[in-house]
Each structure stands twice: as structure tokens, then as C-alpha cells.
Short mmCIF file of C-alpha atoms in Angstrom, two decimals:
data_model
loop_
_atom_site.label_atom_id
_atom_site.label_comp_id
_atom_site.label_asym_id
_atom_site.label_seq_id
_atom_site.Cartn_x
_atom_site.Cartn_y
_atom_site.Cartn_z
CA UNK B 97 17.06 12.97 -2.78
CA UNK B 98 18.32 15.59 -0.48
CA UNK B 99 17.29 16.27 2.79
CA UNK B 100 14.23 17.83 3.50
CA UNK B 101 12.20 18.68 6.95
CA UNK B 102 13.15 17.70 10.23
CA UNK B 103 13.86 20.94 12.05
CA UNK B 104 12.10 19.86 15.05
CA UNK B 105 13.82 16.77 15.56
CA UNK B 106 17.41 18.38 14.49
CA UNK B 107 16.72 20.71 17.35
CA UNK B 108 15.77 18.44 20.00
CA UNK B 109 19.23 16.54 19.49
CA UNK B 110 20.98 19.57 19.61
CA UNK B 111 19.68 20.52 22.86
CA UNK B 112 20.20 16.91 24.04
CA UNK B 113 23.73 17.45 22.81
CA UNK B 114 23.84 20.63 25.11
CA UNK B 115 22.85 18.55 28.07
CA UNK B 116 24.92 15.93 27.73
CA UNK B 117 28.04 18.65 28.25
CA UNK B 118 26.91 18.67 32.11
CA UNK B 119 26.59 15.08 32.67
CA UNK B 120 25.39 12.09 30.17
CA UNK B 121 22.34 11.74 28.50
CA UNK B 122 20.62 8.93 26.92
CA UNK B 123 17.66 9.16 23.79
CA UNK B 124 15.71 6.62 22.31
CA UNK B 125 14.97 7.19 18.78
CA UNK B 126 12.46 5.22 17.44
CA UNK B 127 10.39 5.16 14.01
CA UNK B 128 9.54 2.22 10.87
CA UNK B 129 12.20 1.48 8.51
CA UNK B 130 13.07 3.68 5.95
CA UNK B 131 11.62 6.90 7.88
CA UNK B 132 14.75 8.85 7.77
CA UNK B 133 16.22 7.93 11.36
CA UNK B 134 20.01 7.08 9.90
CA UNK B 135 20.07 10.13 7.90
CA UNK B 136 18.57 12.34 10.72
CA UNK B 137 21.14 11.21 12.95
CA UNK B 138 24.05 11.68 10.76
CA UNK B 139 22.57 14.97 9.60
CA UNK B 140 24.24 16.22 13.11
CA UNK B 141 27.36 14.88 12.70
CA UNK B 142 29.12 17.62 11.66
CA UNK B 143 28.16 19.54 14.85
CA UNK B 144 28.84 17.10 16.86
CA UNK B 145 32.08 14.49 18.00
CA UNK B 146 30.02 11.27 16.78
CA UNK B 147 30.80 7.80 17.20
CA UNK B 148 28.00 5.98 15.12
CA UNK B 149 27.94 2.31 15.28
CA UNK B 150 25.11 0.01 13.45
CA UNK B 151 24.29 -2.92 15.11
CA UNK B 152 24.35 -5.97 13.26
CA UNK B 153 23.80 -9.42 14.04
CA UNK B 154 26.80 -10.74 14.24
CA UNK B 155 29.09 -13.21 16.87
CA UNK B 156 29.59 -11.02 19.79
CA UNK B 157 33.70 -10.84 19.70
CA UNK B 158 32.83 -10.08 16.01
CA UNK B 159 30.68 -6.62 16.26
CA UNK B 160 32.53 -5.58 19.24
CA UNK B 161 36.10 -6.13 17.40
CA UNK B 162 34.29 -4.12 14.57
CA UNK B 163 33.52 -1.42 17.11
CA UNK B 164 36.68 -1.17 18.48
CA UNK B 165 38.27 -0.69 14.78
CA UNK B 166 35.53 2.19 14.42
CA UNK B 167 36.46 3.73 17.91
CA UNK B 168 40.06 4.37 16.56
CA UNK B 169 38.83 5.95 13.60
CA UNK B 170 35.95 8.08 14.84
CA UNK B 171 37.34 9.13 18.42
CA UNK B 172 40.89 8.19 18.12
CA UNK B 173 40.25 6.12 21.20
CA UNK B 174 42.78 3.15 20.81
CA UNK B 175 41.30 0.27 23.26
CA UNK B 176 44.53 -2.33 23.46
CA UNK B 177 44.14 -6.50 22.85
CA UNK B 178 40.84 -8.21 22.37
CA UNK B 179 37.69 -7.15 24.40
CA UNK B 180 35.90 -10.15 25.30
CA UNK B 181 32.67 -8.33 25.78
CA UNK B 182 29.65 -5.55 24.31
CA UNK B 183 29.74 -4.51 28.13
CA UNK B 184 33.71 -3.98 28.68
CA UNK B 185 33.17 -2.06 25.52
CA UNK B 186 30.87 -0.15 26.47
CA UNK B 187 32.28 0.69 30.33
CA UNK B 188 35.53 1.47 27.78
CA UNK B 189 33.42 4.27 26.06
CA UNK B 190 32.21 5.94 29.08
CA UNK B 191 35.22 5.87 31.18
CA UNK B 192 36.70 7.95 28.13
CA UNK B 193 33.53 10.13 28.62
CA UNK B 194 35.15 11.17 31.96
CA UNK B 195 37.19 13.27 30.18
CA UNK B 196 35.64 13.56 26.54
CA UNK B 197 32.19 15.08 25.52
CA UNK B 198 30.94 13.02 22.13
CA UNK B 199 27.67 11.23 20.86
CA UNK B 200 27.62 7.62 20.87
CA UNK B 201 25.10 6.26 18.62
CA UNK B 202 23.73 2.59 18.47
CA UNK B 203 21.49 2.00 15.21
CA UNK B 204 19.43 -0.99 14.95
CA UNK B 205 20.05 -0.72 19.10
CA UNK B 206 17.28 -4.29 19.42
CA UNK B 207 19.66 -6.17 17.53
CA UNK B 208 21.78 -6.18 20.52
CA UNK B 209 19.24 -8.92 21.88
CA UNK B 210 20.53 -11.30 19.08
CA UNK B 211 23.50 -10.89 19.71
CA UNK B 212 22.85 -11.52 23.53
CA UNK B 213 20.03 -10.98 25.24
CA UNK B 214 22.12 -9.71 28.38
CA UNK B 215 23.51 -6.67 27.16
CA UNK B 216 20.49 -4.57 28.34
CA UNK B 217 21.58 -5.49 32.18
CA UNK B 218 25.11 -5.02 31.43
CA UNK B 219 23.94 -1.21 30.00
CA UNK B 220 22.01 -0.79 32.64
CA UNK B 221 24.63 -1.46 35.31
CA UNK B 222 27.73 0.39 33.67
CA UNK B 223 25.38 3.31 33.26
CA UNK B 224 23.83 3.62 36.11
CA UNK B 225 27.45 3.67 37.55
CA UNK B 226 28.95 6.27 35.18
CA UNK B 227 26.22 8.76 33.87
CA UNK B 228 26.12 11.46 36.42
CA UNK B 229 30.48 11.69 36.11
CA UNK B 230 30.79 11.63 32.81
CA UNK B 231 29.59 13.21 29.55
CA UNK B 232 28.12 10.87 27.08
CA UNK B 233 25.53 11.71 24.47
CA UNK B 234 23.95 8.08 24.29
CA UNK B 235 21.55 7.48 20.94
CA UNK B 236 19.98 4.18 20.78
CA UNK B 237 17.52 4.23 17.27
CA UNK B 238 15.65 1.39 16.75
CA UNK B 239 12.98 0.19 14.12
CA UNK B 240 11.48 -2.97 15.22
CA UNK B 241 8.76 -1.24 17.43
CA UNK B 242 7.82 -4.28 19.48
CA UNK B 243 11.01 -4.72 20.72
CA UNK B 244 12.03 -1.37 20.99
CA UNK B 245 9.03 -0.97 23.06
CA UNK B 246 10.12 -3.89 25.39
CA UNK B 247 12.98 -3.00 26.09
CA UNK B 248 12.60 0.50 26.89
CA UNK B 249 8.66 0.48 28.19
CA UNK B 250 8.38 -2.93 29.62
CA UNK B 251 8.96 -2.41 33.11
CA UNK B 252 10.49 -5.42 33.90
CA UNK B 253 13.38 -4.67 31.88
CA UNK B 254 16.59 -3.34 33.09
CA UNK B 255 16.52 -0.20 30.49
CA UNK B 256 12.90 0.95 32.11
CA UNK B 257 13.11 4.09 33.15
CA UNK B 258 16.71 4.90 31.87
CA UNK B 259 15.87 7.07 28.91
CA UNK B 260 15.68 10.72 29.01
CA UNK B 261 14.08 11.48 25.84
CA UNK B 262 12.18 9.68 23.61
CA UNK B 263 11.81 10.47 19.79
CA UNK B 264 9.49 8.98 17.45
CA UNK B 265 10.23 9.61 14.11
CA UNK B 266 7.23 10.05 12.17
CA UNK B 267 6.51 10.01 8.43
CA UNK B 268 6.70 13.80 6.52
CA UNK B 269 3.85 15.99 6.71
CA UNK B 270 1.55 16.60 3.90
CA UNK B 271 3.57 19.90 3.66
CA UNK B 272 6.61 18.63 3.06
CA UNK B 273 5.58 15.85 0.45
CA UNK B 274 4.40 19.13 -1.74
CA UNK B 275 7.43 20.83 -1.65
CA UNK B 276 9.22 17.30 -2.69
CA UNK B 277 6.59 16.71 -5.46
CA UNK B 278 7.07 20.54 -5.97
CA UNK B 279 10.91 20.18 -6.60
CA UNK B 280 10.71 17.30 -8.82
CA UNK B 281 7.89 17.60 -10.71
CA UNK B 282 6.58 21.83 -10.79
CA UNK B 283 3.73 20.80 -12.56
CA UNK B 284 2.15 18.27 -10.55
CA UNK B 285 -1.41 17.84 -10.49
CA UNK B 286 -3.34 16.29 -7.79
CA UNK B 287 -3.54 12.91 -8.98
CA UNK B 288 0.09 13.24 -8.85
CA UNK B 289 0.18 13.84 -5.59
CA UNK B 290 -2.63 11.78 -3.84
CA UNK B 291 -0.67 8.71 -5.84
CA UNK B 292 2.71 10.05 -3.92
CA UNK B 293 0.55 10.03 -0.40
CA UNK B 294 -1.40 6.61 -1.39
CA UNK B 295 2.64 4.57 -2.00
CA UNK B 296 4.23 6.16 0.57
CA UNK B 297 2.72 8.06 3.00
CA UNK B 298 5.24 10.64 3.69
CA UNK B 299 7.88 8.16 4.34
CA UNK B 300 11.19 9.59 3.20
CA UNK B 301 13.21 6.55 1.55
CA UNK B 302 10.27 5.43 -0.27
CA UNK B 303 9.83 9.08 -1.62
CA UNK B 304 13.54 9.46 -2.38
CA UNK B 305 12.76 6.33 -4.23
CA UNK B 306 10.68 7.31 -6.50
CA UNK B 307 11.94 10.72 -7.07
CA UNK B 308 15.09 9.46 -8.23
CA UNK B 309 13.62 7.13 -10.56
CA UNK B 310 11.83 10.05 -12.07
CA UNK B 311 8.38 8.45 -11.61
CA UNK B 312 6.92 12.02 -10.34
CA UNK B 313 3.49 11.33 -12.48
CA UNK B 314 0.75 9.05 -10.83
CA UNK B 315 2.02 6.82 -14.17
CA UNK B 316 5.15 6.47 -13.69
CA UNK B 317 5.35 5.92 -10.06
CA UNK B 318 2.60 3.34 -10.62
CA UNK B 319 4.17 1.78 -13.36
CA UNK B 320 7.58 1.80 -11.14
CA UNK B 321 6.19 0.32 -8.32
CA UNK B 322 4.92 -2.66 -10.30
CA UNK B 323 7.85 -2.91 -12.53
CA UNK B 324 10.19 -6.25 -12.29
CA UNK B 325 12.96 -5.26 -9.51
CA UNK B 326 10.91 -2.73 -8.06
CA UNK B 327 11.88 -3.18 -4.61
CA UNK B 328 8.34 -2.29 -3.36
CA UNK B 329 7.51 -5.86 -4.37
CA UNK B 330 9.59 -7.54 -1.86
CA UNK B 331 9.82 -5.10 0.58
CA UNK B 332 6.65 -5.50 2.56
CA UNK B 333 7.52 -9.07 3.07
CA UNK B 334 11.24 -7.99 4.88
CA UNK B 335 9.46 -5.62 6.85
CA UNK B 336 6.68 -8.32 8.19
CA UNK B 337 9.82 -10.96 8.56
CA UNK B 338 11.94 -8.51 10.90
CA UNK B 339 9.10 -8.06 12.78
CA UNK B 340 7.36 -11.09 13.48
CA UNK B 341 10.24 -13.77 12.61
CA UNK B 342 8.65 -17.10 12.02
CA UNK B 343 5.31 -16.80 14.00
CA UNK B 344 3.55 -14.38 11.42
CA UNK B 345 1.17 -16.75 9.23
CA UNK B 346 -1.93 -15.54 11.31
CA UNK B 347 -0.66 -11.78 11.79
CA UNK B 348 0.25 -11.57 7.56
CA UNK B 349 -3.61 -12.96 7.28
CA UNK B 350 -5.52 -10.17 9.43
CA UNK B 351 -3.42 -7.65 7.92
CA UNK B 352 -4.48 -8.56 4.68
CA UNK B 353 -8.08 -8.88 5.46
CA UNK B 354 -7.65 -4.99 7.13
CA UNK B 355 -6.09 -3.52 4.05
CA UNK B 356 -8.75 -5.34 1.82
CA UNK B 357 -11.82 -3.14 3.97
CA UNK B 358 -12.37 -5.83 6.89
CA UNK B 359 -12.24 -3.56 9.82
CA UNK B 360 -15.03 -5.09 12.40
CA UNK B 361 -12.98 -8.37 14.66
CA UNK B 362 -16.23 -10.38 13.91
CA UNK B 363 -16.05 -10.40 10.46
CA UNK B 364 -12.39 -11.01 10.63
CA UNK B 365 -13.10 -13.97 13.22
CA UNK B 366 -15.36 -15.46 10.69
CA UNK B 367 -12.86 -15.83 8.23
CA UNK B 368 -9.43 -17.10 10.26
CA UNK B 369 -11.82 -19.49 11.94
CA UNK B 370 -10.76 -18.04 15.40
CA UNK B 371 -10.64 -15.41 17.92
CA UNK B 372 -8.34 -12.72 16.78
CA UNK B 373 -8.61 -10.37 19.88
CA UNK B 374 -5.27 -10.89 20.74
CA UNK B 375 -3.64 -11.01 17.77
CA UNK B 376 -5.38 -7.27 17.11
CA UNK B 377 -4.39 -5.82 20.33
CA UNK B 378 -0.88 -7.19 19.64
CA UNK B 379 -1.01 -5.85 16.68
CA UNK B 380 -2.17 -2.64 17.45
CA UNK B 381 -0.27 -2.28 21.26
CA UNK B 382 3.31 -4.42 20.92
CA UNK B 383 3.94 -3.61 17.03
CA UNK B 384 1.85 -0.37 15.85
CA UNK B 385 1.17 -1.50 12.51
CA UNK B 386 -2.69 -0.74 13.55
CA UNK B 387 -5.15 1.48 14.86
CA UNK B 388 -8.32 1.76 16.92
CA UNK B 389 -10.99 3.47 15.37
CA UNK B 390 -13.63 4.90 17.35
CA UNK B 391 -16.65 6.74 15.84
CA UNK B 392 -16.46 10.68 16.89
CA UNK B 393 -18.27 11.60 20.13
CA UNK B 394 -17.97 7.91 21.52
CA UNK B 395 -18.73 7.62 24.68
CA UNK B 396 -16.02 5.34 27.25
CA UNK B 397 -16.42 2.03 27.24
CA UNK B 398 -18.10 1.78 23.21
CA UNK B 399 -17.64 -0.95 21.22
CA UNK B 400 -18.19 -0.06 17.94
CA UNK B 401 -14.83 -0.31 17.20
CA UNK B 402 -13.29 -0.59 13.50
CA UNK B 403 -9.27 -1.69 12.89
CA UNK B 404 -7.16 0.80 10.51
CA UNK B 405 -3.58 0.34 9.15
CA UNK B 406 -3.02 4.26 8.65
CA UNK B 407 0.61 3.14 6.94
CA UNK B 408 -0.56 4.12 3.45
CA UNK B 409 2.48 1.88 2.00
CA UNK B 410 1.59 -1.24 3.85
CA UNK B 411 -2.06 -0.84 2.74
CA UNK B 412 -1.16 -0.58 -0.30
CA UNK B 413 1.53 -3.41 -0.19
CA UNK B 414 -0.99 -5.66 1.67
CA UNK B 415 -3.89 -4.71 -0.80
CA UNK B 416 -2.36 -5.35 -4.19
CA UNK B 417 1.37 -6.77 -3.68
CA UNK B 418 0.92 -9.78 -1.37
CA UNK B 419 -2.44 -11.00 -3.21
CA UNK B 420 -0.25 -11.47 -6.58
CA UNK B 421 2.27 -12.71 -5.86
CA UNK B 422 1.74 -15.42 -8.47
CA UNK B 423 1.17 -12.83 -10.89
CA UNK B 424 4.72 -11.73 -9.41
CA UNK B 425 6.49 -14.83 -10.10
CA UNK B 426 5.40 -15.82 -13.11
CA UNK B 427 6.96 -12.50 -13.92
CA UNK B 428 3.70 -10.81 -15.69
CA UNK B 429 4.15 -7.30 -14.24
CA UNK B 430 2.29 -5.91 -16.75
CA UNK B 431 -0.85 -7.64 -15.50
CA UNK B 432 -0.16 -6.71 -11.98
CA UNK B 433 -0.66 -2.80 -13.18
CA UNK B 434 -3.11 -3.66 -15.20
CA UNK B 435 -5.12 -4.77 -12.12
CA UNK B 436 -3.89 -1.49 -9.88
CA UNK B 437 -4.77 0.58 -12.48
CA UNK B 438 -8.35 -1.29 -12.54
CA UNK B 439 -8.67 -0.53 -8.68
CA UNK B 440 -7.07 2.85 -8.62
CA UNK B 441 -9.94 5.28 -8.28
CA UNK B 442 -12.37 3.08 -5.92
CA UNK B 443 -9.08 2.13 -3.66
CA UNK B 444 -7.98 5.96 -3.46
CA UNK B 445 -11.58 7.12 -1.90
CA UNK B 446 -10.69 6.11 1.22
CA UNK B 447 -7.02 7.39 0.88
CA UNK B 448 -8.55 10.75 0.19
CA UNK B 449 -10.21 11.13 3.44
CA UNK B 450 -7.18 9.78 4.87
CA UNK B 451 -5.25 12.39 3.37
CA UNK B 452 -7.83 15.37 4.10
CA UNK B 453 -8.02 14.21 7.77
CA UNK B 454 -4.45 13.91 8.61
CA UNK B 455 -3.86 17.67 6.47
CA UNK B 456 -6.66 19.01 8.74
CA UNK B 457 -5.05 18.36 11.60
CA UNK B 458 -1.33 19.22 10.59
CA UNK B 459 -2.65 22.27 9.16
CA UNK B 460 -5.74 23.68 10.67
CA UNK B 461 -6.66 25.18 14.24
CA UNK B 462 -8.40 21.83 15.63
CA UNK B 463 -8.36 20.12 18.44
CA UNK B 464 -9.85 16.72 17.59
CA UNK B 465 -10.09 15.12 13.79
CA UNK B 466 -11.99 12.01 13.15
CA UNK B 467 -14.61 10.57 11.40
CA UNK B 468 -18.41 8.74 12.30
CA UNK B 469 -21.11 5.71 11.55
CA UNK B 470 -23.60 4.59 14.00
CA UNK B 471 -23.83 1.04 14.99
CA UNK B 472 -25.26 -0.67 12.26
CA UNK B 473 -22.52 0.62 9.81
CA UNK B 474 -24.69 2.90 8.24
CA UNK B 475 -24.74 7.17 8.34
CA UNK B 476 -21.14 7.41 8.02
CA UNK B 477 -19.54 10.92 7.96
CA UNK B 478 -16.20 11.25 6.70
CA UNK B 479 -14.45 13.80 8.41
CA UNK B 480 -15.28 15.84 11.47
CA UNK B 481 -12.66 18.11 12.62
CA UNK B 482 -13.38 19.78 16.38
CA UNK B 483 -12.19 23.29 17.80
CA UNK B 484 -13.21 23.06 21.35
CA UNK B 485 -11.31 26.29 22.15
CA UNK B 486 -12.82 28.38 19.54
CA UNK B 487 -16.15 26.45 20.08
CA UNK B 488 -16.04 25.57 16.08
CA UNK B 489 -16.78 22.38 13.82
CA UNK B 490 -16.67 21.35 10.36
CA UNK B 491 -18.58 18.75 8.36
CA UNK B 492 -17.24 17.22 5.83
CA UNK B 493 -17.77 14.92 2.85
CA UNK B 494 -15.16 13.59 0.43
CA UNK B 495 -15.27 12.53 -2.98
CA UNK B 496 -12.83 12.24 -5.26
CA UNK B 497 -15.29 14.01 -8.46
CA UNK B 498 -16.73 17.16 -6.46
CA UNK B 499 -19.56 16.75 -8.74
CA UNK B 500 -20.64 13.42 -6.73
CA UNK B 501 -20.85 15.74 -3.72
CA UNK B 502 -24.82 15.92 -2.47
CA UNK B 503 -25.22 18.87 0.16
CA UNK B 504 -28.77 17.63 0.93
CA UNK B 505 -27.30 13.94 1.97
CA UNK B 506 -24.67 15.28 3.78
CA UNK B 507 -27.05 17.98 5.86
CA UNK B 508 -29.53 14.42 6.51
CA UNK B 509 -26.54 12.75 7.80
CA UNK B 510 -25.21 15.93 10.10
CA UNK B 511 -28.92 16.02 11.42
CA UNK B 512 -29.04 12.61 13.01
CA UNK B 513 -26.22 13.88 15.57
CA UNK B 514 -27.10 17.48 15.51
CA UNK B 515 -27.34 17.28 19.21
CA UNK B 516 -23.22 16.54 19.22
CA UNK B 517 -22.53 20.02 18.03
CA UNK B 518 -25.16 21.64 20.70
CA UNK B 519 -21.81 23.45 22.42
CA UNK B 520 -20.26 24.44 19.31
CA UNK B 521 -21.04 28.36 18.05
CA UNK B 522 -20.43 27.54 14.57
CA UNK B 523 -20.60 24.21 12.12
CA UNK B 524 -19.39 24.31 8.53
CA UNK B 525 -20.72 21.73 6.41
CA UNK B 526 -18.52 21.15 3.17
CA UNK B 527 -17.64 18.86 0.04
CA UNK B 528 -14.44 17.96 -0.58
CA UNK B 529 -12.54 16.65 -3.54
CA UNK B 530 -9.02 16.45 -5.40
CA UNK B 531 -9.28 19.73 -6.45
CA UNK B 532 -9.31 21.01 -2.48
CA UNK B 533 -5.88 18.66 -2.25
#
């Protein structure tokens, strides 16, 4: 697939770029695996004097003999006998900055911790002594967010407060995954596209995936997904390992329970036989792979709290991947669609509103997007989308058959918090369905 979007970002590291011609700079990149980062970075190349070095986990004299061998090539920078050390490396690279302007890039920049856990201080020190003299374009673009975030937000870590910029790479807007679709498939109906959002969410390798496979109907990309090889089978479980290395029985558990439509802690306590309030801020706070959901117009302090996973492939992965895996190794595929293609339509309900509350927002003049039920679970609204500068609202139910859209419900729901909307001039009160996609 070719590369698509991005402007923003491409023009942010250009500037940065810019900068780093006065004196060094140093980004953090961050963003889930397989959003794009790699490509993104290297999309720049060209314009740029890059030296782009992946970080694997290998024996220290190893990755740093590897990076001197890539030095050579990249910069022409010949750095004589055997470094014993990342950090005489790196005080190497940005001596040569002195004199040189160029991008150094570190991908995968947390494995560095594996490989030992002191190169942060030994960045932090050769840095601090050499970025105002020299002119270094520093990248580090990581994926596992909790460390990523411990290194760089955690202030008792030597890297707090060393960054200048901070990107987070997000998945493509709804925009973009039409023109994809678009490209691939001009004829694509809505189905086709709400199955695109449901499996991937916008994220760009999983798209490429599929687009080069030519699954571009809801079909094929569901019978491609659950086909033998498929790497969507295995890859949720790589993703949870990288993360949360051996200590993620209990974390793979609440996940699953969330993606299955347990969203209130109580009823997840109930069935882990424990507390999971830490767990659920840890998952939410240290690793992102969850949300706090508040009903619109809460007040501080409210507790009616529900838990999303708004990564439309891990809900997915979590919902009907893990589950089977039986199904998965006795190597009966076949019924593993058979049971997605059972759930499709109820499961995709709630990845509709999903999708029409996350388009609202990219797309129209709003200031707040979100959705409401009262505290016995009940009255729930769908989507409520706030203009506070115009002074404007809208209403909205969703359904995937627009025929299964009752004005008269909706209006009794909207009047049991009329008195929300008392400061708003105007309040539109809408159905809608696939064919508003």
C-alpha cells in the first residue's frame, strides 16, 4: 500500500529538522505497533541526512558494533576499533554533530532498557553536555506505551524533561480510510467500509494488509482475517506479550471481559474474584489500551464510570480471536467465520456509534462528543455532540437499519435531561444509520 495521510506529522519533523540547524533537538515519537511510525520517519529521509538505527535486543557490544557498521554507511562517519559502550557511541555521534547537521533516529528506543537499563543516564549526561554546541536531530520512536511513558514522563527518570516535542502517532482518520477503501475498491458500499473501521480502526499496516490481499469487500476481509496464516490470529497475542511480558494472565482476562460488553469494575470484580481497580487504572494510565467513560454532562467527582477499549482491532481480536483459540488449533477456520459471521450485525452496533462519534468530531464544528445513561444503566443516548461556541447540540440515535430508528423514543429519552441543553440556542435530534456512513 502506498503512503497515504500524514501531512501534519511530516511537517512537524520538518520544522524540528529546521531547529535542530541552530542547536540539537530531541522528539519522542510515540504510537501502537503497526501505526505507521517506521514509514513516517523514513518518509523524510530523502530531505534529510538520516542515520536510522532500530533497536533490537541484542548483547550490548553486539547492537552497538551493528551501529557502528551503519554509521559508516549512512554518515560516512568511520569510528576506529571496538566501542565498548551504547554511551561512547552515542558521545561519538554528537561530537560529529559539532560539525555535521543530520537526524539520528532510534526505533524501538525502550528496547534500550533490555539491553541495559543505564543507557537512559548515560543519554542524559552526554546530552545534557553537548546539545546546545552541536546540531543533532535526535528521534527516539517507541511503541510499548508503558515504557515509553516511563521513561520520558516518569519524573524520576533521567530523560524527564529532556524532550522537546512529543508526537503521538495516531490511527488514520475516518477520511483517510475512504479514500483507501476508495482506491482499492471504487465501489464500496458501507458495509464495506464499517467492516474496514470494525478490523482495523484506521491503523495503517493492518489496512495495507488487507488491501493487498484484495479483501476490499466486508467478505473477503472477513474471510481473510479468519483464514489459516492470517496473521490477525496471532497477532493480538505478540502485541499483549511485548507489553506485559510474563505478568499478563489477569490483564489478558479484564480485557477480554471489556471487549465482550463488561464495562462497570463491579461486574468485572465479580468474575476475576478480586479487586481490579488497579489493574484498570494501569491499564488505562501506564499502557492506554483503555478508556474512561463518563456519561455527558457529569459532574466532578461521578462515579458512574464505564471501561472502553476504543482500539477497534483489539476489540475485535479480544472478542472473537482469543475465545477460539481451540477452534484455531484444531485448524477449523471455517467454523471460526462461521461464528463472526453469526455475531457480525449485533457486534457492529456498537462499532457504529463508535464510528459516527469519532467522524463527528474529526469532521464537524464541535467542541465536545460523547455519549449518556443515567445511573441505573438505563436511558442511554448514543451520541451527543456539543458546540459551546456556536451555542449548538445534536441528538443522536444509531442503528444500523434506519428503519429501527423511533423519533418518539429518542425525543422521551432527550426529555429526561432537557435541562442539560438549557444554554444551547439550538438542539437537533436525529437517526442515524449505515446509509449516513
Amino acid at each position: 500500500m502506498k503512503f497515504y495521510d500524514r501531512e501534519k506529522e511530516l511537517q512537524i519533523l520538518r520544522r524540528n529538522w529546521e531547529k535542530s540547524e541552530q542547536k540539537s533537538f530531541f522528539t519522542v515519537m510515540m504510537g501502537r505497533r503497526r501505526i505507521g511510525k517506521t514509514a513516517l520517519l523514513l518518509r523524510t529521509q530523502k530531505e534529510q541526512r538520516m542515520l536510522y538505527l532500530y533497536v533490537s535486543k541484542d548483547n550490548e557490544h553486539v547492537l552497538v558494533e551493528k551501529f557502528q557498521r551503519m554509521a559508516a554507511e549512512a554518515l560516512g562517519l568511520q569510528m576506529y576499533g571496538r566501542m565498548e559502550s551504547f554511551a561512547q557511541f552515542f558521545e561519538t555521534l554528537m561530537q560529529y554533530g559539532r560539525d555535521n547537521h543530520f537526524t539520528l533516529v532510534f526505533d524501538e528506543f525502550q528496547n534500550l532498557l533490555k539491553v541495559n537499563p543505564a543507557i537512559p543516564s548515560h543519554i542524559q549526561d552526554i546530552w545534557d553536555r553537548y546539545h546546545t554546541s552541536t546540531h543533532v536531530n535526535l528521534i527516539a520512536c517507541g511503541s510499548i506505551f508503558s515504557m515509553m511513558h516511563k521513561i520520558f514522563d516518569n519524573d524520576d527518570e533521567p530523560l524527564y524533561g529532556r524532550k522537546d516535542c512529543e508526537i503521538r502517532l495516531r490511527p488514520f482518520r475516518i477520511a483517510v480510510i475512504k479514500v483507501i477503501l476508495r482506491d482499492y475498491n471504487p465501489d464500496y458500499t458501507s458495509e464495506d467500509l464499517l467492516c474496514l473501521y470494525m478490523l482495523t480502526g484506521g491503523v495503517a499496516k493492518y489496512i495495507g494488509q488487507l488491501m493487498d490481499a484484495g479483501a476490499t469487500t466486508k467478505d473477503q476481509m472477513l474471510e481473510w482475517v479468519t483464514a489459516t496464516g492470517s496473521p490477525f490470529l496471532s497477532e493480538g497475542i505478540e502485541l499483549i506479550m511485548a507489553e506485559f511480558g510474563r505478568d499478563y494472565s489477569n490483564y489478558l482476562s479484564i480485557l477480554q471481559l471489556i471487549a465482550g460488553g463488561m464495562t462497570v469494575q463491579n461486574q468485572i470484580d465479580n468474575i476475576i474474584g478480586k479487586n481490579t481497580g488497579t489493574y484498570l487504572k494501569n491499564l488505562h494510565e501506564d499502557y492506554n489500551y483503555i478508556n474512561r467513560l463518563l456519561p455527558m454532562f457529569s459532574k466532578p467527582g461521578n462515579r458512574n464510570i464505564r471501561w472502553t477499549m476504543d482500539d477497534c482491532f483489539f476489540r475485535f481480536w479480544f472478542r472473537f480471536i482469543l475465545p477460539n483459540q481451540n477452534i484455531i488449533e484444531m485448524e477449523r477456520n471455517d467454523l471460526l467465520l462461521e461464528i463472526v459471521q453469526r455475531d457480525y450485525c449485533d457486534y457492529t452496533g456498537l462499532v457504529l456509534e463508535q464510528y459516527f462519534r469519532q467522524r463527528i468530531a474529526e469532521e464537524e464544528r464541535v467542541t465536545a462528543v460523547g455519549n449518556y445513561w443515567d445511573r441505573q444503566g438505563n436511558n442511554e443516548i448514543d451520541l451527543i455532540a456539543l458546540n459551546d461556541i456556536d451555542r449548538t447540540a445534536l441528538v443522536a440515535e444509531v442503528k444500523r437499519n434506519p428503519e429501527r430508528y423511533k423519533e418518539h423514543v429518542l425525543k422521551e429519552k432527550f426529555e429526561t435531561i432537557r435541562r442539560e441543553f438549557a444554554k444551547y440556542k439550538e438542539v437537533k435530534l436525529i437517526g442515524l444509520s449505515m446509509k449516513d456512513m
